[in-house]
Amino acid sequence: MFFQFLHMVTWALLPRWASPLLILSPHLSRRNLLPSTIYSTALLGRTSGRLLHISSSILPARIGRQVRARNSNRLPGSCSFCCGVEASVAVASDDNYGNKQVISVTPRLYDYLLTNVREPEILRELREETATMRGSQMQVSPDQAQLLAMLVQILGAEKCIEVGVYTGYSSLAIALVLPESGRLVACERDAVCLEVAKRYYDRAGVSHKVDVKHGLAADVLRSMIQLGETCSYDFAFVDAEKRMYQEYFELLLQLVRVGGLIVMDNVLWHGKVANPLVMDSKTLSIRNFNRSVMEDKRVSISMVGGRVPIGDGMTICRKL
């Protein structure tokens, strides 16, 4: 399975004219500190627009796989309280998966991961200011922003869309790596948060790259389609109203070009998507979105195991 993943990533790095395949989608909720088995789904398929989709989500309920977690806070013959040892793994309960272990993120391990993120100073300052604000948990994590920026660079993107800006951490990370002629359409309905974002765009010297759209994202996307901008964007990132995920996705499929990427955030939803007892509207929406893409007849699927924690899970879609 790991070699299959490497094969797919290799194909993803080929030039645009080559046979398109997968990018990647590492995933795991950093907020859910309990061990959980994580999977990634790659959907490679053909449609009128041909779509390849990579989803960092837990295996869909219809497969009927139950997951058990193995948590070890002590090494044999040692004391976790004395040595500070944290070791957590999760294993699929179906033995046909070969008892493959995946790591579960502990606070210590996540702190270590963050110390290995290359975060520009301006992003650090924005993150720290945002941490003092109400709703700061909505900000993407530094490891997510780093991945988004790398995907934009790998893709050679020049035209991007962000649905859900908040205070601008992810959009700033993207704008920083866009070429001078690049453009990022940033959709946000909260004017107060947008003011913070615009202030940092100015400080970072990227305001000329960011086209701020204050209003409902779905309306903005429809307007862009009506203005003839279909199939002209390279990259889109969605971190907005969870109950609108399916609608955002369908609109972005019209705007993103063949070979472009659509990244959907929070597809693990802090682990709630895997808990059948959780039935609130946002969880249901994300769960239904994950299922609809999995069952989409326009795509074939390939599942790859995930070991790398990225925020609260991401779904990366490549239009073919």
mmCIF file of N, CA, C and O in Angstrom, residues 130-176:
data_model
loop_
_atom_site.group_PDB
_atom_site.id
_atom_site.type_symbol
_atom_site.label_atom_id
_atom_site.label_comp_id
_atom_site.label_asym_id
_atom_site.label_seq_id
_atom_site.Cartn_x
_atom_site.Cartn_y
_atom_site.Cartn_z
ATOM 1 N N THR A 130 -4.171 36.105 16.068
ATOM 2 C CA THR A 130 -5.434 35.383 15.917
ATOM 3 C C THR A 130 -5.753 34.560 17.159
ATOM 4 O O THR A 130 -6.919 34.395 17.525
ATOM 5 N N ALA A 131 -4.718 34.052 17.814
ATOM 6 C CA ALA A 131 -4.916 33.223 19.007
ATOM 7 C C ALA A 131 -5.606 33.981 20.131
ATOM 8 O O ALA A 131 -6.195 33.377 21.033
ATOM 9 N N THR A 132 -5.577 35.311 20.085
ATOM 10 C CA THR A 132 -6.219 36.123 21.123
ATOM 11 C C THR A 132 -7.675 36.438 20.779
ATOM 12 O O THR A 132 -8.382 37.040 21.587
ATOM 13 N N MET A 133 -8.110 36.028 19.601
ATOM 14 C CA MET A 133 -9.444 36.378 19.122
ATOM 15 C C MET A 133 -10.458 35.266 19.353
ATOM 16 O O MET A 133 -10.093 34.091 19.508
ATOM 17 N N ARG A 134 -11.708 35.650 19.364
ATOM 18 C CA ARG A 134 -12.784 34.654 19.480
ATOM 19 C C ARG A 134 -12.808 33.791 18.216
ATOM 20 O O ARG A 134 -12.686 34.291 17.108
ATOM 21 N N GLY A 135 -12.967 32.496 18.412
ATOM 22 C CA GLY A 135 -13.017 31.583 17.274
ATOM 23 C C GLY A 135 -11.662 31.244 16.693
ATOM 24 O O GLY A 135 -11.568 30.795 15.549
ATOM 25 N N SER A 136 -10.603 31.444 17.476
ATOM 26 C CA SER A 136 -9.252 31.219 16.946
ATOM 27 C C SER A 136 -9.023 29.781 16.491
ATOM 28 O O SER A 136 -8.118 29.521 15.699
ATOM 29 N N GLN A 137 -9.846 28.859 16.984
ATOM 30 C CA GLN A 137 -9.687 27.459 16.567
ATOM 31 C C GLN A 137 -10.006 27.268 15.085
ATOM 32 O O GLN A 137 -9.685 26.220 14.501
ATOM 33 N N MET A 138 -10.626 28.256 14.459
ATOM 34 C CA MET A 138 -10.961 28.145 13.035
ATOM 35 C C MET A 138 -9.743 28.325 12.142
ATOM 36 O O MET A 138 -9.769 27.973 10.962
ATOM 37 N N GLN A 139 -8.681 28.887 12.672
ATOM 38 C CA GLN A 139 -7.475 29.091 11.885
ATOM 39 C C GLN A 139 -6.819 27.763 11.542
ATOM 40 O O GLN A 139 -6.753 26.862 12.386
ATOM 41 N N VAL A 140 -6.342 27.613 10.330
ATOM 42 C CA VAL A 140 -5.641 26.382 9.969
ATOM 43 C C VAL A 140 -4.346 26.305 10.754
ATOM 44 O O VAL A 140 -3.801 27.313 11.207
ATOM 45 N N SER A 141 -3.847 25.111 10.918
ATOM 46 C CA SER A 141 -2.602 24.910 11.654
ATOM 47 C C SER A 141 -1.406 25.219 10.755
ATOM 48 O O SER A 141 -1.511 25.190 9.522
ATOM 49 N N PRO A 142 -0.250 25.535 11.348
ATOM 50 C CA PRO A 142 0.941 25.848 10.538
ATOM 51 C C PRO A 142 1.334 24.732 9.583
ATOM 52 O O PRO A 142 1.791 25.003 8.466
ATOM 53 N N ASP A 143 1.155 23.477 10.004
ATOM 54 C CA ASP A 143 1.506 22.372 9.110
ATOM 55 C C ASP A 143 0.557 22.311 7.918
ATOM 56 O O ASP A 143 0.962 21.961 6.807
ATOM 57 N N GLN A 144 -0.715 22.654 8.122
ATOM 58 C CA GLN A 144 -1.651 22.709 7.003
ATOM 59 C C GLN A 144 -1.265 23.810 6.031
ATOM 60 O O GLN A 144 -1.251 23.603 4.811
ATOM 61 N N ALA A 145 -0.981 24.995 6.561
ATOM 62 C CA ALA A 145 -0.630 26.124 5.699
ATOM 63 C C ALA A 145 0.625 25.817 4.888
ATOM 64 O O ALA A 145 0.726 26.176 3.702
ATOM 65 N N GLN A 146 1.579 25.153 5.508
ATOM 66 C CA GLN A 146 2.803 24.789 4.803
ATOM 67 C C GLN A 146 2.504 23.834 3.656
ATOM 68 O O GLN A 146 3.066 23.968 2.550
ATOM 69 N N LEU A 147 1.596 22.879 3.888
ATOM 70 C CA LEU A 147 1.212 21.938 2.837
ATOM 71 C C LEU A 147 0.489 22.659 1.707
ATOM 72 O O LEU A 147 0.754 22.419 0.522
ATOM 73 N N LEU A 148 -0.428 23.548 2.048
ATOM 74 C CA LEU A 148 -1.162 24.290 1.016
ATOM 75 C C LEU A 148 -0.197 25.076 0.133
ATOM 76 O O LEU A 148 -0.312 25.073 -1.104
ATOM 77 N N ALA A 149 0.747 25.757 0.759
ATOM 78 C CA ALA A 149 1.714 26.543 0.005
ATOM 79 C C ALA A 149 2.552 25.651 -0.908
ATOM 80 O O ALA A 149 2.815 25.998 -2.070
ATOM 81 N N MET A 150 2.935 24.490 -0.415
ATOM 82 C CA MET A 150 3.731 23.582 -1.239
ATOM 83 C C MET A 150 2.927 23.062 -2.423
ATOM 84 O O MET A 150 3.444 22.943 -3.544
ATOM 85 N N LEU A 151 1.649 22.743 -2.206
ATOM 86 C CA LEU A 151 0.808 22.270 -3.301
ATOM 87 C C LEU A 151 0.680 23.337 -4.382
ATOM 88 O O LEU A 151 0.715 23.044 -5.579
ATOM 89 N N VAL A 152 0.519 24.586 -3.958
ATOM 90 C CA VAL A 152 0.427 25.691 -4.910
ATOM 91 C C VAL A 152 1.718 25.802 -5.713
ATOM 92 O O VAL A 152 1.699 26.000 -6.934
ATOM 93 N N GLN A 153 2.850 25.636 -5.032
ATOM 94 C CA GLN A 153 4.135 25.719 -5.721
ATOM 95 C C GLN A 153 4.331 24.548 -6.680
ATOM 96 O O GLN A 153 4.784 24.736 -7.810
ATOM 97 N N ILE A 154 4.009 23.344 -6.233
ATOM 98 C CA ILE A 154 4.150 22.160 -7.090
ATOM 99 C C ILE A 154 3.287 22.305 -8.333
ATOM 100 O O ILE A 154 3.684 21.962 -9.449
ATOM 101 N N LEU A 155 2.091 22.826 -8.133
ATOM 102 C CA LEU A 155 1.139 22.972 -9.230
ATOM 103 C C LEU A 155 1.544 24.087 -10.193
ATOM 104 O O LEU A 155 1.097 24.117 -11.335
ATOM 105 N N GLY A 156 2.375 24.991 -9.729
ATOM 106 C CA GLY A 156 2.713 26.157 -10.538
ATOM 107 C C GLY A 156 1.512 27.072 -10.682
ATOM 108 O O GLY A 156 1.317 27.728 -11.715
ATOM 109 N N ALA A 157 0.688 27.140 -9.637
ATOM 110 C CA ALA A 157 -0.574 27.869 -9.695
ATOM 111 C C ALA A 157 -0.353 29.371 -9.824
ATOM 112 O O ALA A 157 0.576 29.933 -9.243
ATOM 113 N N GLU A 158 -1.231 30.009 -10.580
ATOM 114 C CA GLU A 158 -1.234 31.460 -10.720
ATOM 115 C C GLU A 158 -2.566 32.065 -10.307
ATOM 116 O O GLU A 158 -2.626 33.224 -9.919
ATOM 117 N N LYS A 159 -3.640 31.274 -10.416
ATOM 118 C CA LYS A 159 -4.967 31.761 -10.042
ATOM 119 C C LYS A 159 -5.574 30.819 -9.014
ATOM 120 O O LYS A 159 -5.725 29.625 -9.278
ATOM 121 N N CYS A 160 -5.897 31.349 -7.836
ATOM 122 C CA CYS A 160 -6.387 30.526 -6.732
ATOM 123 C C CYS A 160 -7.671 31.117 -6.143
ATOM 124 O O CYS A 160 -7.965 32.301 -6.323
ATOM 125 N N ILE A 161 -8.394 30.283 -5.429
ATOM 126 C CA ILE A 161 -9.612 30.697 -4.729
ATOM 127 C C ILE A 161 -9.539 30.181 -3.306
ATOM 128 O O ILE A 161 -9.134 29.031 -3.084
ATOM 129 N N GLU A 162 -9.933 31.015 -2.357
ATOM 130 C CA GLU A 162 -10.098 30.536 -0.990
ATOM 131 C C GLU A 162 -11.508 30.850 -0.520
ATOM 132 O O GLU A 162 -11.954 31.998 -0.582
ATOM 133 N N VAL A 163 -12.194 29.823 -0.058
ATOM 134 C CA VAL A 163 -13.547 29.970 0.475
ATOM 135 C C VAL A 163 -13.452 29.860 1.990
ATOM 136 O O VAL A 163 -13.240 28.783 2.536
ATOM 137 N N GLY A 164 -13.601 30.991 2.669
ATOM 138 C CA GLY A 164 -13.442 31.030 4.117
ATOM 139 C C GLY A 164 -12.062 31.513 4.486
ATOM 140 O O GLY A 164 -11.117 30.735 4.575
ATOM 141 N N VAL A 165 -11.914 32.817 4.708
ATOM 142 C CA VAL A 165 -10.601 33.417 4.948
ATOM 143 C C VAL A 165 -10.281 33.514 6.439
ATOM 144 O O VAL A 165 -9.146 33.347 6.856
ATOM 145 N N TYR A 166 -11.301 33.810 7.255
ATOM 146 C CA TYR A 166 -11.128 34.119 8.674
ATOM 147 C C TYR A 166 -10.141 35.285 8.783
ATOM 148 O O TYR A 166 -10.367 36.328 8.183
ATOM 149 N N THR A 167 -9.035 35.150 9.495
ATOM 150 C CA THR A 167 -8.095 36.277 9.611
ATOM 151 C C THR A 167 -6.964 36.207 8.583
ATOM 152 O O THR A 167 -6.031 37.007 8.639
ATOM 153 N N GLY A 168 -7.021 35.255 7.680
ATOM 154 C CA GLY A 168 -6.107 35.272 6.546
ATOM 155 C C GLY A 168 -4.848 34.446 6.632
ATOM 156 O O GLY A 168 -3.962 34.596 5.788
ATOM 157 N N TYR A 169 -4.748 33.540 7.605
ATOM 158 C CA TYR A 169 -3.496 32.783 7.748
ATOM 159 C C TYR A 169 -3.217 31.913 6.517
ATOM 160 O O TYR A 169 -2.115 31.959 5.950
ATOM 161 N N SER A 170 -4.183 31.128 6.096
ATOM 162 C CA SER A 170 -3.965 30.246 4.946
ATOM 163 C C SER A 170 -3.853 31.037 3.651
ATOM 164 O O SER A 170 -3.024 30.720 2.787
ATOM 165 N N SER A 171 -4.683 32.078 3.487
ATOM 166 C CA SER A 171 -4.608 32.870 2.256
ATOM 167 C C SER A 171 -3.276 33.613 2.167
ATOM 168 O O SER A 171 -2.709 33.753 1.072
ATOM 169 N N LEU A 172 -2.765 34.069 3.292
ATOM 170 C CA LEU A 172 -1.465 34.731 3.288
ATOM 171 C C LEU A 172 -0.354 33.749 2.923
ATOM 172 O O LEU A 172 0.560 34.079 2.161
ATOM 173 N N ALA A 173 -0.441 32.526 3.449
ATOM 174 C CA ALA A 173 0.558 31.504 3.116
ATOM 175 C C ALA A 173 0.557 31.219 1.615
ATOM 176 O O ALA A 173 1.616 31.040 1.000
ATOM 177 N N ILE A 174 -0.633 31.192 1.026
ATOM 178 C CA ILE A 174 -0.744 30.950 -0.417
ATOM 179 C C ILE A 174 -0.228 32.149 -1.206
ATOM 180 O O ILE A 174 0.538 32.010 -2.161
ATOM 181 N N ALA A 175 -0.653 33.350 -0.801
ATOM 182 C CA ALA A 175 -0.254 34.565 -1.521
ATOM 183 C C ALA A 175 1.263 34.743 -1.514
ATOM 184 O O ALA A 175 1.852 35.231 -2.487
ATOM 185 N N LEU A 176 1.911 34.365 -0.424
ATOM 186 C CA LEU A 176 3.360 34.529 -0.320
ATOM 187 C C LEU A 176 4.115 33.727 -1.371
ATOM 188 O O LEU A 176 5.218 34.111 -1.781
#
